[in-house]
PDB file of C-alpha atoms in Angstrom:
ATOM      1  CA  UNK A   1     -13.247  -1.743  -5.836  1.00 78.00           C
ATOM      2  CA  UNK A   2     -14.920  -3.049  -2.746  1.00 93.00           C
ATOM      3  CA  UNK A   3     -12.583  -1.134  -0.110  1.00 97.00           C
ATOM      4  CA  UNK A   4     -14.391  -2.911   2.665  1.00 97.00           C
ATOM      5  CA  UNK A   5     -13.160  -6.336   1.460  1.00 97.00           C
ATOM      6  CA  UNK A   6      -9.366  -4.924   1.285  1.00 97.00           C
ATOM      7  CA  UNK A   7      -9.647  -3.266   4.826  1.00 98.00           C
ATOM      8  CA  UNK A   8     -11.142  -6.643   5.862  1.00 98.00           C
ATOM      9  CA  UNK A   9      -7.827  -8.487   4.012  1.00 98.00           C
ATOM     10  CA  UNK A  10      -5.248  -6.106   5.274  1.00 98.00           C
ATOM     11  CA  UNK A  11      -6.595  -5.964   8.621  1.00 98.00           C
ATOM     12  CA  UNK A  12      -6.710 -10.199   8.598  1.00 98.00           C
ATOM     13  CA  UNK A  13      -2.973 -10.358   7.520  1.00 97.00           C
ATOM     14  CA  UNK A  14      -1.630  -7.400   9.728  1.00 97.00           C
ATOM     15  CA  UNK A  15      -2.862  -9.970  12.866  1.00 96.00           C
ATOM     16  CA  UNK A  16      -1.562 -12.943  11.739  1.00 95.00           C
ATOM     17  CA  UNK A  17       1.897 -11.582  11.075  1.00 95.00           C
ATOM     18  CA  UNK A  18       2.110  -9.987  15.033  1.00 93.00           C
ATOM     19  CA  UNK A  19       1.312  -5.955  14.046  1.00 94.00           C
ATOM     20  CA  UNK A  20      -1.662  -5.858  16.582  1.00 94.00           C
ATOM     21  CA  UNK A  21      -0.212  -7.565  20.008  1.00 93.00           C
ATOM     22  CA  UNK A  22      -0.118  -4.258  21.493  1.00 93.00           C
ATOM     23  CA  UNK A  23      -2.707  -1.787  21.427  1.00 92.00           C
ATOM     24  CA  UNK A  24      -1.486   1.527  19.621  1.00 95.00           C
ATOM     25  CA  UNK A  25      -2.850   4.863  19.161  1.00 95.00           C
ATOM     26  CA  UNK A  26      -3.786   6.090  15.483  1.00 95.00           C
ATOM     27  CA  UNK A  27      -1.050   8.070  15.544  1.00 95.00           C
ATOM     28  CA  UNK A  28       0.955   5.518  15.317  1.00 96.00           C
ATOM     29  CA  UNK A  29      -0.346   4.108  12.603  1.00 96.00           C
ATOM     30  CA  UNK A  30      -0.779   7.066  10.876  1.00 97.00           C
ATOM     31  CA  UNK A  31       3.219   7.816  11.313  1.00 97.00           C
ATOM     32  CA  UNK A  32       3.815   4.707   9.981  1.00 97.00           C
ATOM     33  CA  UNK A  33       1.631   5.838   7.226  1.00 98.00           C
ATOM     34  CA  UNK A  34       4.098   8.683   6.751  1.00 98.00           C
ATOM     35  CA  UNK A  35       7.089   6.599   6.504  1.00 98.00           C
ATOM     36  CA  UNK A  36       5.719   4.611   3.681  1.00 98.00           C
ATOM     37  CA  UNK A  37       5.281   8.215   1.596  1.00 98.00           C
ATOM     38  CA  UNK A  38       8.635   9.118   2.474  1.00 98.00           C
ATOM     39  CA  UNK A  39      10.116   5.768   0.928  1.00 98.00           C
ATOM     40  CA  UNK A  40       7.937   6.908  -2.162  1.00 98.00           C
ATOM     41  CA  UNK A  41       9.992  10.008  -2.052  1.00 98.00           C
ATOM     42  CA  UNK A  42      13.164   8.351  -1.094  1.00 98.00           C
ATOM     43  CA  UNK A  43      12.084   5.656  -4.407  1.00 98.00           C
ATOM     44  CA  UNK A  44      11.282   8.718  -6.710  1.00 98.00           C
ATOM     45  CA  UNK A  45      15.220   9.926  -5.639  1.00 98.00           C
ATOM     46  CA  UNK A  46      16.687   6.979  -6.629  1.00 98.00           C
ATOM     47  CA  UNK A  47      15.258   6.339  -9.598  1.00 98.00           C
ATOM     48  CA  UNK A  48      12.979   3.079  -8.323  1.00 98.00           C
ATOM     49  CA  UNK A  49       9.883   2.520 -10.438  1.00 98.00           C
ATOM     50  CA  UNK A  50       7.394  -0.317 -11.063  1.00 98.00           C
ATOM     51  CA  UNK A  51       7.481  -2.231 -14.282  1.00 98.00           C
ATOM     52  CA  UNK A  52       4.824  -4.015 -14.300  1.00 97.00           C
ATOM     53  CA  UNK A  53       5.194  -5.116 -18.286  1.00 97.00           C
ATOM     54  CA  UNK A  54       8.339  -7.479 -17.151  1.00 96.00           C
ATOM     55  CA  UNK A  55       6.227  -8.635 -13.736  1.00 96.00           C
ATOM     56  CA  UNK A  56       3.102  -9.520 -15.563  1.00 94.00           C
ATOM     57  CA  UNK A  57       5.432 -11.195 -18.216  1.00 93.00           C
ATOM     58  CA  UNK A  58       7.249 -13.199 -15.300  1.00 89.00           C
ATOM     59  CA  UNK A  59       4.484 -14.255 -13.979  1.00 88.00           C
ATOM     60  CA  UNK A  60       2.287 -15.190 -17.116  1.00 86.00           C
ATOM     61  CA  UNK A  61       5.451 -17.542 -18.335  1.00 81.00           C
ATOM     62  CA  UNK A  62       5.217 -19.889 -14.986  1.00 77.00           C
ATOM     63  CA  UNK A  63       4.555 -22.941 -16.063  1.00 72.00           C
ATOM     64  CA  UNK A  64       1.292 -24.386 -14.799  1.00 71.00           C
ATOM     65  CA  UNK A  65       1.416 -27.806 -15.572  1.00 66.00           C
ATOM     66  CA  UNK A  66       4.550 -29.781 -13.800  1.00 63.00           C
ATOM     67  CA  UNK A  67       5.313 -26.951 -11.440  1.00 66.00           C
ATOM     68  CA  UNK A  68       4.710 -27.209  -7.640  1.00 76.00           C
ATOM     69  CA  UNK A  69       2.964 -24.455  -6.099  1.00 79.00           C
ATOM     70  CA  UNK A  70       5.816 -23.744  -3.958  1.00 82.00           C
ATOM     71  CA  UNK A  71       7.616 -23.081  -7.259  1.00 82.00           C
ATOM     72  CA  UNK A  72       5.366 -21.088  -8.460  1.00 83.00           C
ATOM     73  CA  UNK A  73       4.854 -18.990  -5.035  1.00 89.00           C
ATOM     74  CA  UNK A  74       8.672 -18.274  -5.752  1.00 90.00           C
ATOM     75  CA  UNK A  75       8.616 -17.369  -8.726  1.00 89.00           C
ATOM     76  CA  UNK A  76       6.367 -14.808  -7.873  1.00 93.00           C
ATOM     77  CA  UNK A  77       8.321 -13.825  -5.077  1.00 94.00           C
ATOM     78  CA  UNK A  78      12.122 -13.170  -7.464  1.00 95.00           C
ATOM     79  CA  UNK A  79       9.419 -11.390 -10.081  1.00 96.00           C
ATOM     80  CA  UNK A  80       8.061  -9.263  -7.072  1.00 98.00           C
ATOM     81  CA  UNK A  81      11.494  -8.367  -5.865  1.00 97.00           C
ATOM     82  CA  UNK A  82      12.802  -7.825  -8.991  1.00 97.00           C
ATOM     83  CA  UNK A  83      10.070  -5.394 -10.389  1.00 98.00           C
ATOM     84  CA  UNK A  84       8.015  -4.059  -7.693  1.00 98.00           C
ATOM     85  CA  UNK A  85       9.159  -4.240  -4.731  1.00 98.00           C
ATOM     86  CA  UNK A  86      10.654  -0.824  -2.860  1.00 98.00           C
ATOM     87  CA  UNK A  87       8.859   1.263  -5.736  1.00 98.00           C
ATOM     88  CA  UNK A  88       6.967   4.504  -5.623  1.00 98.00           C
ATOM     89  CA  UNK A  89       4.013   2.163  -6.621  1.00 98.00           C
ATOM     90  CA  UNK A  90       4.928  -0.456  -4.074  1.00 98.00           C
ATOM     91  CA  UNK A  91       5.242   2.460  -1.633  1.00 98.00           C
ATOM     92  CA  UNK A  92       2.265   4.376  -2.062  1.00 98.00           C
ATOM     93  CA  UNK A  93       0.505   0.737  -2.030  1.00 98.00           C
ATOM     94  CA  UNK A  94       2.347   0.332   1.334  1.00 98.00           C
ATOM     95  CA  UNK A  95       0.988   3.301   2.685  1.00 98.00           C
ATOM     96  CA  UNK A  96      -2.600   2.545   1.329  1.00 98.00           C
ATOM     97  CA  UNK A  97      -2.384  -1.024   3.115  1.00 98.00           C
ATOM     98  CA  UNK A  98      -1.925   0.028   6.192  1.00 98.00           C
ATOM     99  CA  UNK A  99      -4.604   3.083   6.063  1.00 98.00           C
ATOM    100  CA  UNK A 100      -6.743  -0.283   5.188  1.00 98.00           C
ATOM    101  CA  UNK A 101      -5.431  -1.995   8.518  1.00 98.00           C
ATOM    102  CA  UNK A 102      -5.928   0.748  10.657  1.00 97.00           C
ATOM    103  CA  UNK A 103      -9.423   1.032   9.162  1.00 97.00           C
ATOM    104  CA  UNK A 104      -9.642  -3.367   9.957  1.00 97.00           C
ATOM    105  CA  UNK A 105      -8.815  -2.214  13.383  1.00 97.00           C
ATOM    106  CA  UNK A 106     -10.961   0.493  14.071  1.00 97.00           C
ATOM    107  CA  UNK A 107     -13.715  -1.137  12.588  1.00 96.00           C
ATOM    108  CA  UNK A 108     -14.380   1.753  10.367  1.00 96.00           C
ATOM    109  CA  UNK A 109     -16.898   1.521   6.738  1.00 96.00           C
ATOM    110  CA  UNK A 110     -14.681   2.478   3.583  1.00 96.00           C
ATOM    111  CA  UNK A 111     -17.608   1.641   1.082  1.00 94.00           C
ATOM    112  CA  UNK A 112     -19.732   4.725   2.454  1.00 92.00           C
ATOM    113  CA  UNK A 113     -17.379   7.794   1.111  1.00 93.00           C
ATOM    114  CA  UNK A 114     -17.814   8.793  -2.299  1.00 92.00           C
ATOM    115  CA  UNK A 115     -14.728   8.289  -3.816  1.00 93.00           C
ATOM    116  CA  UNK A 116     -15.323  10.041  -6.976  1.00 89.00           C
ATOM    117  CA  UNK A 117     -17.359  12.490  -6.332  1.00 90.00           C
ATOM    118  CA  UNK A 118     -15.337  14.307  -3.559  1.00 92.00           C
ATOM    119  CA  UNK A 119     -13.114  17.149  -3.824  1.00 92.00           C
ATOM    120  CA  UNK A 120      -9.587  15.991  -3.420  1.00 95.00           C
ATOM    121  CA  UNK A 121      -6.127  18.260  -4.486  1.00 95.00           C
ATOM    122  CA  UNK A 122      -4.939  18.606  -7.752  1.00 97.00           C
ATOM    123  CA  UNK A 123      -1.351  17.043  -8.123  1.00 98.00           C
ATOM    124  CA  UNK A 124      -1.483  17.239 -11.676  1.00 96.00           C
ATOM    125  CA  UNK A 125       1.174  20.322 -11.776  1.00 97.00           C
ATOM    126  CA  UNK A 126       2.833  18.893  -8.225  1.00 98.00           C
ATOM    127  CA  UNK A 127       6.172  17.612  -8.374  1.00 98.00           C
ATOM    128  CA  UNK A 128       6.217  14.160  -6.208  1.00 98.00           C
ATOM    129  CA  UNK A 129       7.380  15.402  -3.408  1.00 98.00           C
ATOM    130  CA  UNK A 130       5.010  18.216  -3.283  1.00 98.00           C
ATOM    131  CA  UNK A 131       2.476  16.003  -3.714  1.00 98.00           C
ATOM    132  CA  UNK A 132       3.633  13.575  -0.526  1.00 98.00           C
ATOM    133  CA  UNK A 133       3.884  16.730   1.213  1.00 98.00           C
ATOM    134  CA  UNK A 134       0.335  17.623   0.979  1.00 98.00           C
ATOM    135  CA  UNK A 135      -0.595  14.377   1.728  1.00 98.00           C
ATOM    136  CA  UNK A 136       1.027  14.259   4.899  1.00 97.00           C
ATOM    137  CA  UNK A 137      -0.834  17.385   5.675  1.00 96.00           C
ATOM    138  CA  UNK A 138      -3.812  15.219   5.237  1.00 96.00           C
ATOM    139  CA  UNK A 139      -2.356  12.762   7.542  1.00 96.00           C
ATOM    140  CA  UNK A 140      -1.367  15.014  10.319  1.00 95.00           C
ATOM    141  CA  UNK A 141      -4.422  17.505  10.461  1.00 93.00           C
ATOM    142  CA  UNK A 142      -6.365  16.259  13.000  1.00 87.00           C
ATOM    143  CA  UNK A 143      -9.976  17.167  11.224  1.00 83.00           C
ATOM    144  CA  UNK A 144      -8.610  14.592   8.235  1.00 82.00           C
ATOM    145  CA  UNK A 145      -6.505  12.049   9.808  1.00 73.00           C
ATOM    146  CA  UNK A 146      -9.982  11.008  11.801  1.00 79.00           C
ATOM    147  CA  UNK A 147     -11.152  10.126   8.335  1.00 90.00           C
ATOM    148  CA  UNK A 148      -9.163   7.585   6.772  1.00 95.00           C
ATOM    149  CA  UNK A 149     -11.390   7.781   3.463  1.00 96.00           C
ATOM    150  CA  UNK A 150      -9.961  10.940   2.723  1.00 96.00           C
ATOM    151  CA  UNK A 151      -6.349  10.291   3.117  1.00 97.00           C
ATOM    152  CA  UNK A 152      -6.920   7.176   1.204  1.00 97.00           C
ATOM    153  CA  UNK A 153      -8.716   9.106  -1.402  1.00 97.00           C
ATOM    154  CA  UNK A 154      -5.862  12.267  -1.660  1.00 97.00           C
ATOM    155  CA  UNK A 155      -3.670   9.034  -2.110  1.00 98.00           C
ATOM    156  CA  UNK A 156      -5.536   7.518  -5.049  1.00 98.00           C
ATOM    157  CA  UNK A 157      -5.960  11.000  -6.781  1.00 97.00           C
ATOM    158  CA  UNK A 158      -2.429  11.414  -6.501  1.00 98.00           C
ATOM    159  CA  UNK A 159      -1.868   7.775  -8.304  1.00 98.00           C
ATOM    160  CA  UNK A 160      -4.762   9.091 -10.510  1.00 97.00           C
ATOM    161  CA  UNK A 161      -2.755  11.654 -12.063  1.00 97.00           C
ATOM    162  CA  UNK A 162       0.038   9.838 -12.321  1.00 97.00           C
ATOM    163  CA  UNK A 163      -1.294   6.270 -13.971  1.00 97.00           C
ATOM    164  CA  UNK A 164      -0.498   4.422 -11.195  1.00 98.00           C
ATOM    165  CA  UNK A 165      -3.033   1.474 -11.169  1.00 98.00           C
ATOM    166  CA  UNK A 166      -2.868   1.569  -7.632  1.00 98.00           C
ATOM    167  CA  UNK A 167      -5.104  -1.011  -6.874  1.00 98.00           C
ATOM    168  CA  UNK A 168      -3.180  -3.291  -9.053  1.00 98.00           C
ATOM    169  CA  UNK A 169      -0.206  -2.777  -6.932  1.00 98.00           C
ATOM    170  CA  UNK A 170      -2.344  -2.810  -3.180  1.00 98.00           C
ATOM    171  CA  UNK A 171      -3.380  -6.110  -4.730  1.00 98.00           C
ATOM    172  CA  UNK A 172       0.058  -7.571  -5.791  1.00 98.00           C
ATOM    173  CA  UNK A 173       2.015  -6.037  -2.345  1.00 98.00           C
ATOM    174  CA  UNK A 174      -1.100  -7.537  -0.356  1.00 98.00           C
ATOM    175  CA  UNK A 175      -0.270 -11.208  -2.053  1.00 97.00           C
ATOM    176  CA  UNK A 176       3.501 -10.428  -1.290  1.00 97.00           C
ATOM    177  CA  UNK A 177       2.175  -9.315   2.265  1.00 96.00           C
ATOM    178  CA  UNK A 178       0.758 -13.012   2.900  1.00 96.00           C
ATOM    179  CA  UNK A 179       4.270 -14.803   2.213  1.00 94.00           C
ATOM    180  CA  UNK A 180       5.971 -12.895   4.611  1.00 93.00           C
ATOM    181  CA  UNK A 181       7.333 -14.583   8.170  1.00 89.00           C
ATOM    182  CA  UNK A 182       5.664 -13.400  11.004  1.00 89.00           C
ATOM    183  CA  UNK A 183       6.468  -9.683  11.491  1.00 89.00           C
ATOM    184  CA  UNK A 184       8.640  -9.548   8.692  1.00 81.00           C
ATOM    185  CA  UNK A 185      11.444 -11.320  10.064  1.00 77.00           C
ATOM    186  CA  UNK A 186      11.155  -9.537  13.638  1.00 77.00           C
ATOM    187  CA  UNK A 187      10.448  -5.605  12.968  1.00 80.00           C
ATOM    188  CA  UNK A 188       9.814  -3.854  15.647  1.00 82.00           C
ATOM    189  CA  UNK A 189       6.565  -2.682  14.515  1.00 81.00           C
TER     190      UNK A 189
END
């Protein structure tokens, strides 16, 4: 996966939708980071995961001959809702995202860590919320948090162990990311 290119995408959208009119600190950011793992947690409580058989099926059944692309662009949209959308997957994709933004805005190189051949934890025998715990260690030490790459790679050896394809989903809530109004119907931040 050429990280680069998502930072690069992320980064791209976060500006046009109004997220970078005011200059913010990293820790900012990186909070924000935090709420997306606590809406994995709060996703995990309630019993809110992907399926992405039902999406994929949704979405291979548009018709492509007849239909308008704004038709199709909604159909997306109800199979997104419907199946992704306020997931763990989604969630942990949320909080990959914008480790990718703050990476477009700092200008930083994700395609120079070595993904696979660093140490990262071993969440195998963590619950989930263990696991978003020690993550947010990751995110709030300050020797990590200056290192994106590794919080993004604790992340992505968390979804590892779990069989989250978490590319997959950065890939389908970055699509969903581009439909959106301008910031997301008038968040804050």
């Amino acid at each position: 996966m050429d990280l680069n290119n998502l930072r690069d995408r992320a980064y791209k959208n976060a500006l046009a939708h109004g997220w970078h009119e005011k200059n913010l600190s990293n820790e900012h950011y990186l909070c924000l980071v935090m709420s997306e793992l606590m809406e994995a947690v709060e996703a995990d409580r309630k019993g809110w995961y992907a399926d992405r058989e039902e999406y994929e099926q949704i979405i291979k059944d548009v018709p492509n001959d007849n239909v308008c692309a704004a038709k199709r662009i909604e159909w997306f949209r109800i199979a997104f809702k419907n199946n992704i959308k306020d997931s763990v997957a989604d969630e942990l994709a949320d909080a990959c995202i914008r480790l990718l933004d703050l990476a477009g805005l700092r200008k930083y190189d994700l395609d120079s860590f070595d993904y696979e051949g660093s140490d990262t934890e071993d969440y195998s025998e963590m619950s989930l919320t263990e696991s978003m715990y020690r993550i947010c260690v990751y995110v709030t030490d300050r020797s990590y948090s200056k290192d994106i790459c590794i919080i993004l790679n604790e992340i992505f050896a968390f979804c590892r162990s779990r069989n989250i394809a978490i590319f997959w989903y950065i890939e389908q809530k970055m699509k969903y990311n581009e439909l959106r109004p301008y910031k997301h119907g008038n968040k804050k931040y």
